Amino acid sequence: MAKKQFKTESKKLLDMMINSIYTHKEIFLRELISNASDAIDKLYFRSLTDDSVGMGHDDFVIRLSIDKDNRILTITDNGIGMTKDELENNLGTIAHSGSLDFKSDEDKQDDNIDIIGQFGVGFYSAFMVADNIKVETRAFGSDEAYLWESSGVDGYTVKTCDKDAVGTVITLHIKPDTDDEKYGEFLETYRIRELVRKYSDYIRYPIKMLISTRKPVEGKEGEYEDVFEDETLNSMTPIWKKPQSKVSDEEYADYYKGKFNDYEAPLKVIRQSTEGNATYTALLFIPSHAPYDYYSRDYEKGLQLYSSSVMIMDKCKDLLPDHFSFVKGLVDSSDLSLNISREMLQHDRQLKIIAKALEKKIASELGKMLKNDRENYEKFFKEFGAQLKWGIYSAFGSNREELQDLLMFESSNDGKLTTLREYLDRAREGQDKIYYAVGETTEKIAMLPQVEAVIAKGYEVLYLTQDIDEFCVQILHNYDSKDFVNVCTDNLELGDDEEKAQLKEANDNSEELFKYMQEALEGKVAKVRYTNTLKNHAVCLSSEGAVSVGMEQILNKMPGTEGQNIKAETVLEINMDHPIKDKLLALFGSDKEKLGEYTKILYAQARLINGLSLENPAEISDLVCGLMI
Ligand code: ADP
């Protein structure tokens, strides 16, 4: 029979599996058992509404068996099975292949590990330990059974086979041992038992294996025989139903890694059990790092939802607010009906109460972490902080009470992350504003003339480097009654009354000059004026109104804003105490053409100082050259 080819990405993944140096090859068993359990879940769920299934909860079983002589390990389930199409679609490609950005062949082996960890490659992981895999399966409701078989990258075959019972049998031919790898360990009863306890203990269906023990022969003293007895290898108690004191951090971590396809232990485990308005147990995890697709549209938030230990939904999104969408985990409640539909759930009062309580719990746990475990909190914030900020922005600040004290920003205080409370605790006496500046990196922000000037006056400046930052503080507007102020806008009001009066007078006296300069810039700036906040630099750019220069850039990069050309009201500010001021005034009287050229050069300088590129580099270069010769 002609072999069918795996899809390209799957083939690459398979190749990686087969040649893998991944040290945790043992996880293949967890993956196969988990697939078996999911298949049983599906049939069991069906049985609740369909009498023709003819099976009850206690009839379901996952069975493991070992044939050491022939190096065979089988995993059998009586779950829902697969049709021919499903076989081809499910095992001929891998679920996540579309999002895999495969690296070139020269890439280091390390990448394998990342991919295995990040994507939880499921069924294919069996190729790490087996050189031939057979899958015999019969779908519920079908009279035909099929055999899928593959020895690796060169393809697979599918043909009909005999199989009476609904379900799936996976037969692995375990690879021969090599000097480095003793694959034979997966043919040892003790090892399989150990792996089931480690990774699959909580599976709600019995995982059984015939185990032989030497026993004395009855009535014949001194004689022994091998007796085969069925042993259930897993305790079947969901980890969240065990007393908290009985579960170690490592067990939680193993459970989390297996269930949520992560290679790193969670940063924090949150467990909550309540009775009263809503009776439920929640087991939540804050991951140590953002999943590869977290900041993309593909990411789906949600918690698993169980009703009395039976899973009824894999990703219940109504249980988590958007700003906590990174939380993984599950909720088990006896208040929910097994047959509740997605539509009904959305309006379920019980579910809303649970969601509210979980939100509060997560916020308070994060608050505790910030207080007691700063290092981990900062790690958390670097991964997911942008989501909290986005959450504030998208809810128009209505959740500020819950979230604002969880926020962190970089700042001129040694470039460390700071909370808003800490910022205010360090503030100068009488400081009634929270100063911030926006830029790509803290280094670039620190070099902004306005920032240098504000720091020189003894104030701390928050360095907003993430796209969402300024949107977030603008929605918040203030914190503890102190307004947020962008140091690159005009309302700094740093000087004393006398200085302010001087500035106003100077500006009033130069109105004509500024008008001319603004015209020379052909609409690029909304205004030209003096400032008294710059230390050494001759010029800088600032803005007026709701859209700052930083926001202008971000808004124009955002999808959907093409062609709108959102503009900040840019202001060219000239240092009132710099000799350039007199030069400009003199030129205004003597040589307007030259004044126009100088204005263009000054504007270009201001753009460069503010970290913006030049719109007309060739023209500016010619102008500067003109000054030199
Ligand atoms: P995942 O489990 O992450 O979806 P896998 O590669 O492990 O990815 O499995 C692919 C699909 O094959 C599963 O989603 C399921 O539909 C099907 N499958 C795998 N094993 C079984 C099984 N024992 N019984 C029924 N279907 C299965």
XYZ file of C-alpha atoms and ligand atoms in Angstrom:
656
model
C 0.000 0.000 0.000
C 1.228 3.471 -0.879
C 2.426 5.473 2.049
C 0.827 8.810 2.766
C 3.045 11.733 3.573
C 2.889 13.783 6.700
C 2.262 17.489 6.266
C 5.548 19.378 5.983
C 5.556 20.904 9.440
C 4.524 17.646 11.034
C 7.365 15.918 9.269
C 9.870 18.347 10.689
C 8.422 17.931 14.134
C 8.508 14.177 13.803
C 12.096 14.314 12.740
C 12.866 16.307 15.850
C 11.036 13.778 18.004
C 12.873 10.849 16.509
C 16.276 12.435 16.892
C 15.444 14.233 20.075
C 17.921 14.702 22.850
C 15.068 15.907 25.052
C 15.761 14.508 28.468
C 12.173 14.072 29.548
C 11.234 11.452 27.000
C 9.071 9.876 29.693
C 6.380 12.485 29.127
C 5.171 10.522 26.103
C 3.183 8.286 28.472
C 1.458 11.250 30.056
C 0.517 12.547 26.601
C -0.963 9.228 25.451
C -2.844 8.671 28.702
C -4.177 12.182 28.566
C -5.435 11.609 25.017
C -7.092 8.377 26.168
C -8.725 10.164 29.072
C -9.987 12.948 26.791
C -11.451 10.345 24.433
C -13.238 8.684 27.355
C -14.465 12.046 28.595
C -16.069 12.602 25.220
C -17.874 9.283 25.215
C -18.872 9.590 28.845
C -20.242 13.040 28.197
C -22.201 11.634 25.310
C -23.560 8.836 27.494
C -25.282 11.406 29.693
C -27.676 12.278 26.908
C -27.459 9.247 24.613
C -28.654 5.889 25.957
C -27.204 4.014 23.003
C -23.706 4.428 24.469
C -24.727 1.850 27.034
C -21.908 2.595 29.429
C -21.728 4.215 32.844
C -18.862 6.011 34.510
C -17.510 2.856 36.111
C -17.228 1.019 32.803
C -14.485 3.227 31.434
C -10.883 2.194 31.766
C -7.435 2.870 30.365
C -5.299 -0.212 30.180
C -1.535 -0.484 29.871
C 0.306 -3.652 28.998
C 3.882 -4.640 28.476
C 5.346 -7.393 26.318
C 8.981 -7.251 27.252
C 10.195 -9.937 24.881
C 8.811 -8.158 21.845
C 9.512 -4.668 23.244
C 5.860 -3.691 23.020
C 3.950 -1.217 25.189
C 0.225 -0.750 24.533
C -2.224 1.850 25.748
C -5.869 0.903 25.322
C -8.925 2.999 25.977
C -12.643 2.517 25.497
C -13.244 6.158 24.647
C -14.895 7.694 21.627
C -12.392 6.432 19.036
C -11.656 8.025 15.666
C -13.230 7.739 12.244
C -11.020 7.266 9.207
C -11.072 10.986 8.496
C -10.288 11.841 12.068
C -7.366 9.440 12.047
C -5.907 11.132 9.006
C -6.583 14.643 10.190
C -5.550 14.167 13.796
C -2.479 12.069 13.368
C -1.353 13.194 9.908
C -0.846 16.752 11.077
C -0.213 18.296 14.391
C -2.684 20.621 15.957
C -0.325 23.512 16.477
C 1.692 23.187 13.314
C 0.174 26.323 11.808
C 1.641 28.476 14.512
C 5.016 26.796 14.546
C 7.691 28.887 13.043
C 10.166 26.218 12.236
C 13.792 27.039 12.378
C 16.289 25.978 9.758
C 18.064 22.671 10.023
C 21.315 24.158 11.232
C 19.597 25.305 14.379
C 20.815 23.943 17.613
C 19.216 21.051 19.430
C 18.129 23.441 22.169
C 15.277 24.528 19.976
C 13.823 21.027 20.119
C 13.460 21.324 23.822
C 11.711 24.632 23.544
C 9.266 23.358 20.994
C 8.469 20.219 22.926
C 7.952 22.272 26.045
C 5.962 25.074 24.535
C 3.653 23.187 22.294
C 3.097 19.942 24.146
C 3.434 17.897 21.013
C 1.055 15.225 22.238
C 0.792 12.044 20.264
C 3.995 12.624 18.303
C 6.060 12.529 21.462
C 5.692 8.731 21.322
C 8.224 8.781 18.486
C 10.840 9.770 21.046
C 10.736 6.238 22.431
C 9.145 4.109 19.715
C 10.363 3.219 16.212
C 6.976 1.938 15.092
C 3.517 3.004 16.195
C 0.192 1.389 15.421
C -3.130 3.007 16.232
C -6.180 0.739 15.946
C -9.371 2.613 16.498
C -13.076 2.356 16.123
C -15.255 5.408 16.485
C -18.471 5.332 18.466
C -21.342 4.804 16.037
C -19.175 3.368 13.248
C -19.090 -0.272 12.074
C -15.600 -0.050 10.700
C -12.284 0.015 12.473
C -9.000 1.344 11.094
C -5.332 0.784 11.607
C -2.909 3.675 11.275
C 0.728 2.738 11.234
C 3.968 4.645 10.948
C 7.657 4.086 11.467
C 8.468 7.751 11.316
C 9.174 10.422 8.790
C 8.703 8.418 5.628
C 4.946 8.457 6.100
C 2.055 6.406 7.400
C -0.567 3.960 6.174
C -4.235 3.625 7.028
C -6.251 0.483 6.368
C -9.292 -1.265 7.749
C -8.824 -3.722 10.568
C -10.803 -5.933 12.924
C -11.780 -4.366 16.191
C -15.028 -5.139 17.964
C -15.031 -2.659 20.782
C -15.311 1.089 20.423
C -12.100 2.850 21.428
C -8.426 2.982 20.600
C -5.378 0.763 21.049
C -1.966 2.351 20.655
C 0.875 -0.100 20.196
C 4.397 1.196 20.594
C 7.423 -0.755 19.502
C 10.046 0.561 21.878
C 13.400 1.524 20.309
C 16.437 -0.651 20.940
C 18.694 0.495 23.772
C 21.776 2.474 22.887
C 24.839 3.372 24.910
C 23.227 6.645 25.960
C 19.568 5.747 26.157
C 18.024 2.777 27.869
C 14.610 2.783 26.235
C 14.005 -0.600 27.851
C 13.046 1.231 31.042
C 9.636 1.838 29.464
C 9.100 -1.915 29.445
C 9.562 -2.187 33.209
C 6.463 -2.421 35.366
C 7.935 -0.407 38.232
C 8.904 2.419 35.855
C 5.469 2.593 34.237
C 3.804 2.576 37.646
C 6.087 5.381 38.767
C 5.317 7.466 35.666
C 1.568 7.060 36.042
C 1.750 8.160 39.679
C 3.923 11.101 38.762
C 2.025 12.457 35.791
C -1.390 10.865 35.572
C -2.441 10.149 39.123
C -5.438 12.462 38.982
C -6.896 10.955 35.762
C -10.485 10.197 36.708
C -10.651 6.809 35.049
C -8.736 3.814 36.353
C -5.429 3.175 34.613
C -5.029 -0.556 34.982
C -2.212 -2.944 34.323
C -1.862 -6.681 34.801
C 0.971 -7.141 37.189
C 2.602 -10.411 38.017
C 3.728 -11.198 41.510
C 5.369 -14.325 42.790
C 3.066 -15.976 45.286
C 3.283 -19.196 47.255
C 1.215 -21.950 45.665
C -1.642 -22.818 47.984
C -1.281 -26.139 49.697
C 2.232 -26.706 48.318
C 4.790 -25.444 50.744
C 7.960 -23.985 49.276
C 6.491 -23.655 45.773
C 5.890 -20.310 44.094
C 4.110 -19.250 40.973
C 3.620 -16.013 38.960
C 0.130 -14.682 39.528
C -1.267 -11.950 37.301
C -3.507 -9.433 38.984
C -5.049 -6.211 37.825
C -3.656 -3.191 39.591
C -5.082 0.304 39.356
C -2.037 2.531 39.132
C -3.620 5.927 39.748
C -5.455 7.229 42.795
C -8.089 8.933 40.561
C -8.432 11.740 43.080
C -8.267 15.070 41.334
C -5.358 17.011 42.743
C -7.682 19.842 43.797
C -9.750 17.447 45.900
C -6.762 16.321 47.935
C -6.143 18.108 51.227
C -3.850 21.005 50.491
C -1.308 19.832 53.052
C -0.971 16.559 51.158
C 0.085 18.105 47.860
C 3.676 19.229 47.424
C 4.782 22.151 45.292
C 6.380 19.676 42.947
C 3.132 17.779 42.462
C 1.303 20.988 41.647
C 4.073 21.912 39.230
C 3.973 18.515 37.519
C 0.218 18.679 37.239
C 0.359 22.176 35.813
C 3.065 21.348 33.289
C 1.227 18.315 32.038
C -2.180 19.878 31.912
C -1.283 23.253 30.466
C 1.651 22.314 28.247
C 4.285 24.368 29.963
C 7.892 23.399 30.454
C 8.379 25.705 33.416
C 6.806 25.418 36.844
C 4.201 28.093 37.592
C 5.290 31.229 39.399
C 2.403 30.904 41.795
C -0.277 28.401 42.704
C -3.552 29.752 44.064
C -6.075 27.465 45.667
C -9.433 28.558 46.902
C -12.305 26.602 48.350
C -15.480 28.269 49.445
C -18.944 27.462 50.567
C -21.795 29.871 50.902
C -23.082 31.902 47.984
C -21.247 29.604 45.653
C -19.642 26.293 46.492
C -16.522 25.663 44.504
C -12.865 24.788 44.527
C -10.489 26.687 42.312
C -6.935 25.734 41.460
C -5.215 28.550 39.624
C -1.730 29.024 38.274
C 0.197 32.110 37.321
C 2.653 30.991 34.640
C 6.325 31.934 34.857
C 6.331 33.174 31.308
C 3.845 34.293 28.695
C 2.809 31.595 26.223
C 4.199 32.076 22.714
C 0.868 33.368 21.413
C -0.132 35.350 24.491
C 0.063 38.776 22.938
C -1.624 37.664 19.714
C -5.200 37.333 18.630
C -4.961 33.547 18.734
C -4.680 33.405 22.490
C -7.855 32.322 24.211
C -8.300 33.011 27.896
C -10.328 30.759 30.131
C -10.397 28.273 32.975
C -11.434 24.658 32.811
C -14.820 24.167 34.319
C -15.776 21.027 36.214
C -19.053 20.064 37.718
C -18.421 17.677 40.610
C -15.100 16.573 39.099
C -16.439 16.036 35.577
C -15.036 18.439 33.045
C -17.802 20.309 31.264
C -15.801 22.973 29.479
C -12.171 23.319 28.527
C -11.939 27.094 28.308
C -14.642 28.953 30.127
C -13.777 32.530 29.300
C -16.470 34.074 31.468
C -14.527 33.017 34.547
C -11.667 35.454 33.929
C -11.604 39.192 33.294
C -9.381 40.233 30.368
C -6.765 41.771 32.607
C -6.148 38.388 34.229
C -6.308 36.408 31.003
C -2.876 34.908 31.708
C -4.212 32.841 34.613
C -4.509 29.104 33.943
C -6.379 26.591 35.999
C -9.759 25.196 36.806
C -12.883 25.615 38.823
C -14.884 22.699 40.157
C -18.352 23.483 41.441
C -21.156 21.223 42.540
C -23.631 24.024 41.865
C -23.443 23.701 38.105
C -25.441 21.206 36.138
C -23.576 18.723 33.958
C -25.712 19.448 30.980
C -25.420 23.182 31.045
C -24.834 24.647 27.614
C -22.378 27.382 26.716
C -25.204 29.814 26.092
C -26.828 29.095 29.427
C -23.507 29.383 31.236
C -23.065 32.931 30.050
C -26.109 33.973 31.983
C -25.576 31.716 34.937
C -25.755 33.688 38.152
C -23.656 31.183 40.019
C -20.897 31.467 37.462
C -20.900 35.247 37.746
C -20.529 35.049 41.517
C -17.629 32.642 41.130
C -15.954 34.835 38.511
C -16.186 37.899 40.765
C -14.759 36.014 43.731
C -11.892 34.630 41.628
C -11.030 38.070 40.310
C -10.790 39.393 43.860
C -8.704 36.454 44.947
C -6.239 36.791 42.065
C -5.855 40.523 42.703
C -5.239 39.985 46.392
C -2.729 37.184 45.768
C -0.827 39.390 43.331
C -0.848 42.151 45.921
C 0.615 39.767 48.494
C 3.254 38.630 46.055
C 4.262 42.237 45.397
C 4.621 42.814 49.125
C 6.302 39.603 50.173
C 8.063 38.247 47.119
C 9.270 41.219 45.139
C 11.652 39.294 42.910
C 8.974 36.970 41.610
C 6.481 39.789 41.297
C 8.846 41.714 39.046
C 9.313 38.585 36.988
C 5.551 38.280 36.754
C 5.184 41.916 35.833
C 7.740 41.763 33.063
C 5.724 38.954 31.481
C 2.175 40.100 32.101
C 2.278 43.702 33.313
C 1.279 45.033 29.910
C -1.940 43.044 30.225
C -2.838 44.745 33.520
C -2.205 48.134 31.929
C -4.211 47.214 28.892
C -6.984 46.023 31.204
C -7.162 49.429 32.874
C -7.209 51.197 29.530
C -9.832 49.012 27.904
C -12.147 49.248 30.910
C -11.744 53.048 30.902
C -10.194 52.830 34.331
C -13.289 51.392 35.989
C -11.132 48.667 37.564
C -8.489 51.098 38.823
C -9.081 50.386 42.508
C -8.252 46.751 41.941
C -5.299 47.227 39.607
C -3.520 50.552 40.087
C -1.458 49.392 43.049
C -0.292 46.368 41.079
C 1.260 48.516 38.344
C 4.969 48.998 37.912
C 6.979 51.376 35.771
C 10.630 51.935 35.134
C 11.887 55.213 36.472
C 14.799 57.586 36.833
C 15.275 56.100 40.278
C 18.190 53.913 39.123
C 16.066 52.574 36.282
C 14.395 50.194 38.739
C 10.776 49.141 38.551
C 8.615 51.152 40.889
C 5.005 51.134 41.941
C 3.079 54.393 41.996
C 2.898 54.272 45.782
C 6.680 53.943 46.020
C 7.099 56.830 43.594
C 4.979 59.078 45.787
C 6.733 57.916 48.939
C 9.970 59.216 47.421
C 8.419 62.413 46.045
C 9.702 65.832 47.027
C 7.816 67.740 49.655
C 4.930 69.569 48.005
C 5.234 67.667 44.719
C 1.715 67.471 43.407
C 2.369 65.719 40.092
C 3.627 62.387 38.859
C 6.103 63.077 36.073
C 6.588 60.685 33.208
C 8.258 60.561 29.810
C 7.747 58.225 26.882
C 10.280 56.528 24.628
C 11.512 53.276 23.188
C 14.082 52.535 25.865
C 14.978 53.926 29.262
C 18.328 55.051 27.837
C 16.645 57.086 25.130
C 14.176 58.598 27.573
C 16.924 59.535 30.007
C 18.566 61.561 27.241
C 15.499 63.678 26.496
C 16.308 67.305 27.353
C 13.043 67.744 29.238
C 13.770 64.677 31.334
C 17.249 65.888 32.180
C 15.762 69.216 33.192
C 13.044 67.757 35.440
C 15.481 65.410 37.126
C 17.887 68.323 37.655
C 15.129 70.041 39.606
C 15.052 67.050 41.930
C 12.001 65.191 40.649
C 11.749 61.519 39.752
C 10.459 60.686 36.266
C 8.640 57.490 35.297
C 10.062 56.001 32.104
C 7.219 54.650 29.983
C 8.701 52.235 27.478
C 5.758 49.994 26.645
C 3.278 51.008 23.972
C 0.372 50.735 26.368
C 1.952 52.773 29.171
C 0.911 56.283 28.266
C -2.605 55.207 27.339
C -2.881 53.600 30.758
C -1.718 56.615 32.764
C -3.887 58.941 30.704
C -6.959 56.867 31.492
C -6.001 56.805 35.151
C -5.482 60.560 34.950
C -4.218 60.654 38.506
C -3.080 58.491 41.374
C -3.746 59.439 44.982
C -5.023 62.809 43.671
C -1.701 63.549 41.950
C -2.038 64.146 38.216
C 0.156 62.344 35.732
C 2.127 64.815 33.628
C 4.163 64.080 30.527
C 7.364 66.106 30.917
C 7.316 66.691 27.164
C 4.124 68.713 27.349
C 3.748 72.365 28.142
C 2.007 72.292 31.500
C 5.013 71.508 33.650
C 4.940 74.782 35.552
C 8.155 74.020 37.297
C 9.502 77.488 37.971
C 8.438 79.986 40.610
C 6.060 82.871 39.904
C 8.786 85.270 38.899
C 10.272 82.851 36.381
C 6.851 82.199 34.932
C 6.226 85.896 34.482
C 9.575 86.341 32.715
C 8.801 83.483 30.360
C 5.393 84.868 29.539
C 6.825 88.279 28.776
C 9.525 86.846 26.517
C 6.973 84.762 24.644
C 4.622 87.712 24.218
C 7.439 89.854 22.845
C 8.453 87.300 20.232
C 5.037 86.439 18.825
C 5.891 87.741 15.339
C 9.158 85.810 15.240
C 7.412 82.578 16.205
C 4.733 83.088 13.617
C 7.366 83.417 10.942
C 9.262 80.339 12.165
C 6.105 78.276 12.256
C 5.323 79.211 8.654
C 8.865 78.290 7.637
C 8.187 74.788 8.970
C 5.171 74.442 6.699
C 2.685 73.058 9.208
C 5.021 70.581 10.894
C 4.535 72.227 14.258
C 1.473 73.744 15.837
C 3.488 76.319 17.738
C 6.943 77.717 18.432
C 7.762 79.180 21.846
C 10.404 79.680 24.522
C 10.871 77.381 27.433
C 12.775 77.810 30.673
C 12.993 74.138 31.535
C 15.866 73.079 29.280
C 19.282 72.817 30.832
C 21.876 72.905 28.032
C 20.091 72.067 24.810
C 18.991 74.823 22.480
C 15.720 73.209 21.437
C 13.317 70.362 22.056
C 9.942 69.116 20.910
C 6.925 68.955 23.147
C 3.232 68.653 22.533
C -0.100 70.060 23.498
C -3.446 68.362 23.756
C -4.451 64.734 24.262
C -2.080 63.072 21.805
C 1.608 63.210 22.725
C 4.456 62.669 20.242
C 4.915 59.137 21.616
C 1.225 58.318 21.248
C 1.214 59.691 17.715
C 3.793 57.106 16.737
C 2.011 54.219 18.453
C -1.422 55.146 17.145
C -0.166 55.341 13.578
C 1.425 51.900 13.873
C -1.779 50.298 15.090
C -3.745 48.146 12.658
C -6.844 49.929 11.411
C -5.427 53.441 11.592
C -3.917 53.457 8.093
C -4.497 56.710 6.291
C -5.899 58.486 9.330
C -2.527 60.073 10.004
C -3.141 60.903 13.649
C -1.093 63.949 14.613
C 0.168 65.246 17.897
C 0.106 68.992 18.243
C 3.839 69.374 18.190
C 5.520 72.388 19.728
C 9.067 73.522 18.923
C 10.495 74.868 22.165
C 13.532 77.123 22.270
C 15.704 77.469 25.319
C 15.117 80.991 26.601
C 18.562 81.088 28.225
C 20.486 79.901 25.185
C 22.413 82.362 22.913
C 20.445 80.994 19.947
C 17.540 83.128 21.143
C 19.359 86.386 20.359
C 20.608 85.048 17.067
C 17.076 84.255 15.956
C 15.785 87.661 17.007
C 18.618 89.345 15.117
C 17.963 87.336 11.942
C 14.265 88.176 12.153
C 15.302 91.813 11.716
C 18.068 91.279 9.136
C 17.802 88.071 7.086
C 14.461 86.242 6.983
C 15.692 83.705 4.446
C 18.485 82.596 6.714
C 16.069 82.550 9.665
C 13.909 80.106 7.699
C 16.882 77.817 7.099
C 18.019 77.963 10.714
C 14.509 77.142 11.839
C 14.538 74.007 9.703
C 17.867 72.960 11.162
C 16.675 73.606 14.713
C 13.530 71.595 14.109
C 15.633 68.727 12.734
C 17.856 68.876 15.797
C 14.834 68.787 18.075
C 13.527 65.709 16.290
C 16.847 63.943 16.652
C 17.131 64.854 20.324
C 13.632 63.478 20.900
C 14.557 60.202 19.242
C 12.586 60.804 16.036
C 13.938 60.357 12.537
C 14.302 63.198 10.059
C 11.618 63.632 7.434
C 14.016 65.299 4.972
C 17.582 64.191 5.780
C 19.070 65.268 2.426
C 17.733 68.797 2.707
C 18.991 69.149 6.277
C 22.386 67.786 5.335
C 22.696 70.373 2.558
C 21.666 73.159 4.905
C 24.231 72.160 7.511
C 26.942 71.900 4.836
C 25.996 75.335 3.686
C 26.868 76.627 7.146
C 30.261 74.986 7.057
C 31.591 76.406 3.804
P -3.852 17.160 21.291
O -4.189 16.077 22.260
O -3.050 18.276 21.901
O -5.024 17.648 20.499
P -2.437 15.045 19.946
O -1.414 15.076 18.848
O -2.029 14.381 21.203
O -2.835 16.556 20.189
O -3.722 14.350 19.391
C -4.340 14.812 18.236
C -5.781 14.423 18.214
O -5.911 13.031 17.954
C -6.529 14.625 19.512
O -6.984 15.955 19.636
C -7.681 13.639 19.378
O -8.725 14.208 18.604
C -7.062 12.513 18.587
N -6.665 11.420 19.470
C -5.439 11.166 19.962
N -5.458 10.062 20.750
C -6.736 9.622 20.769
C -7.427 8.530 21.407
N -6.780 7.697 22.220
N -8.745 8.405 21.161
C -9.405 9.266 20.362
N -8.830 10.312 19.743
C -7.510 10.501 19.943
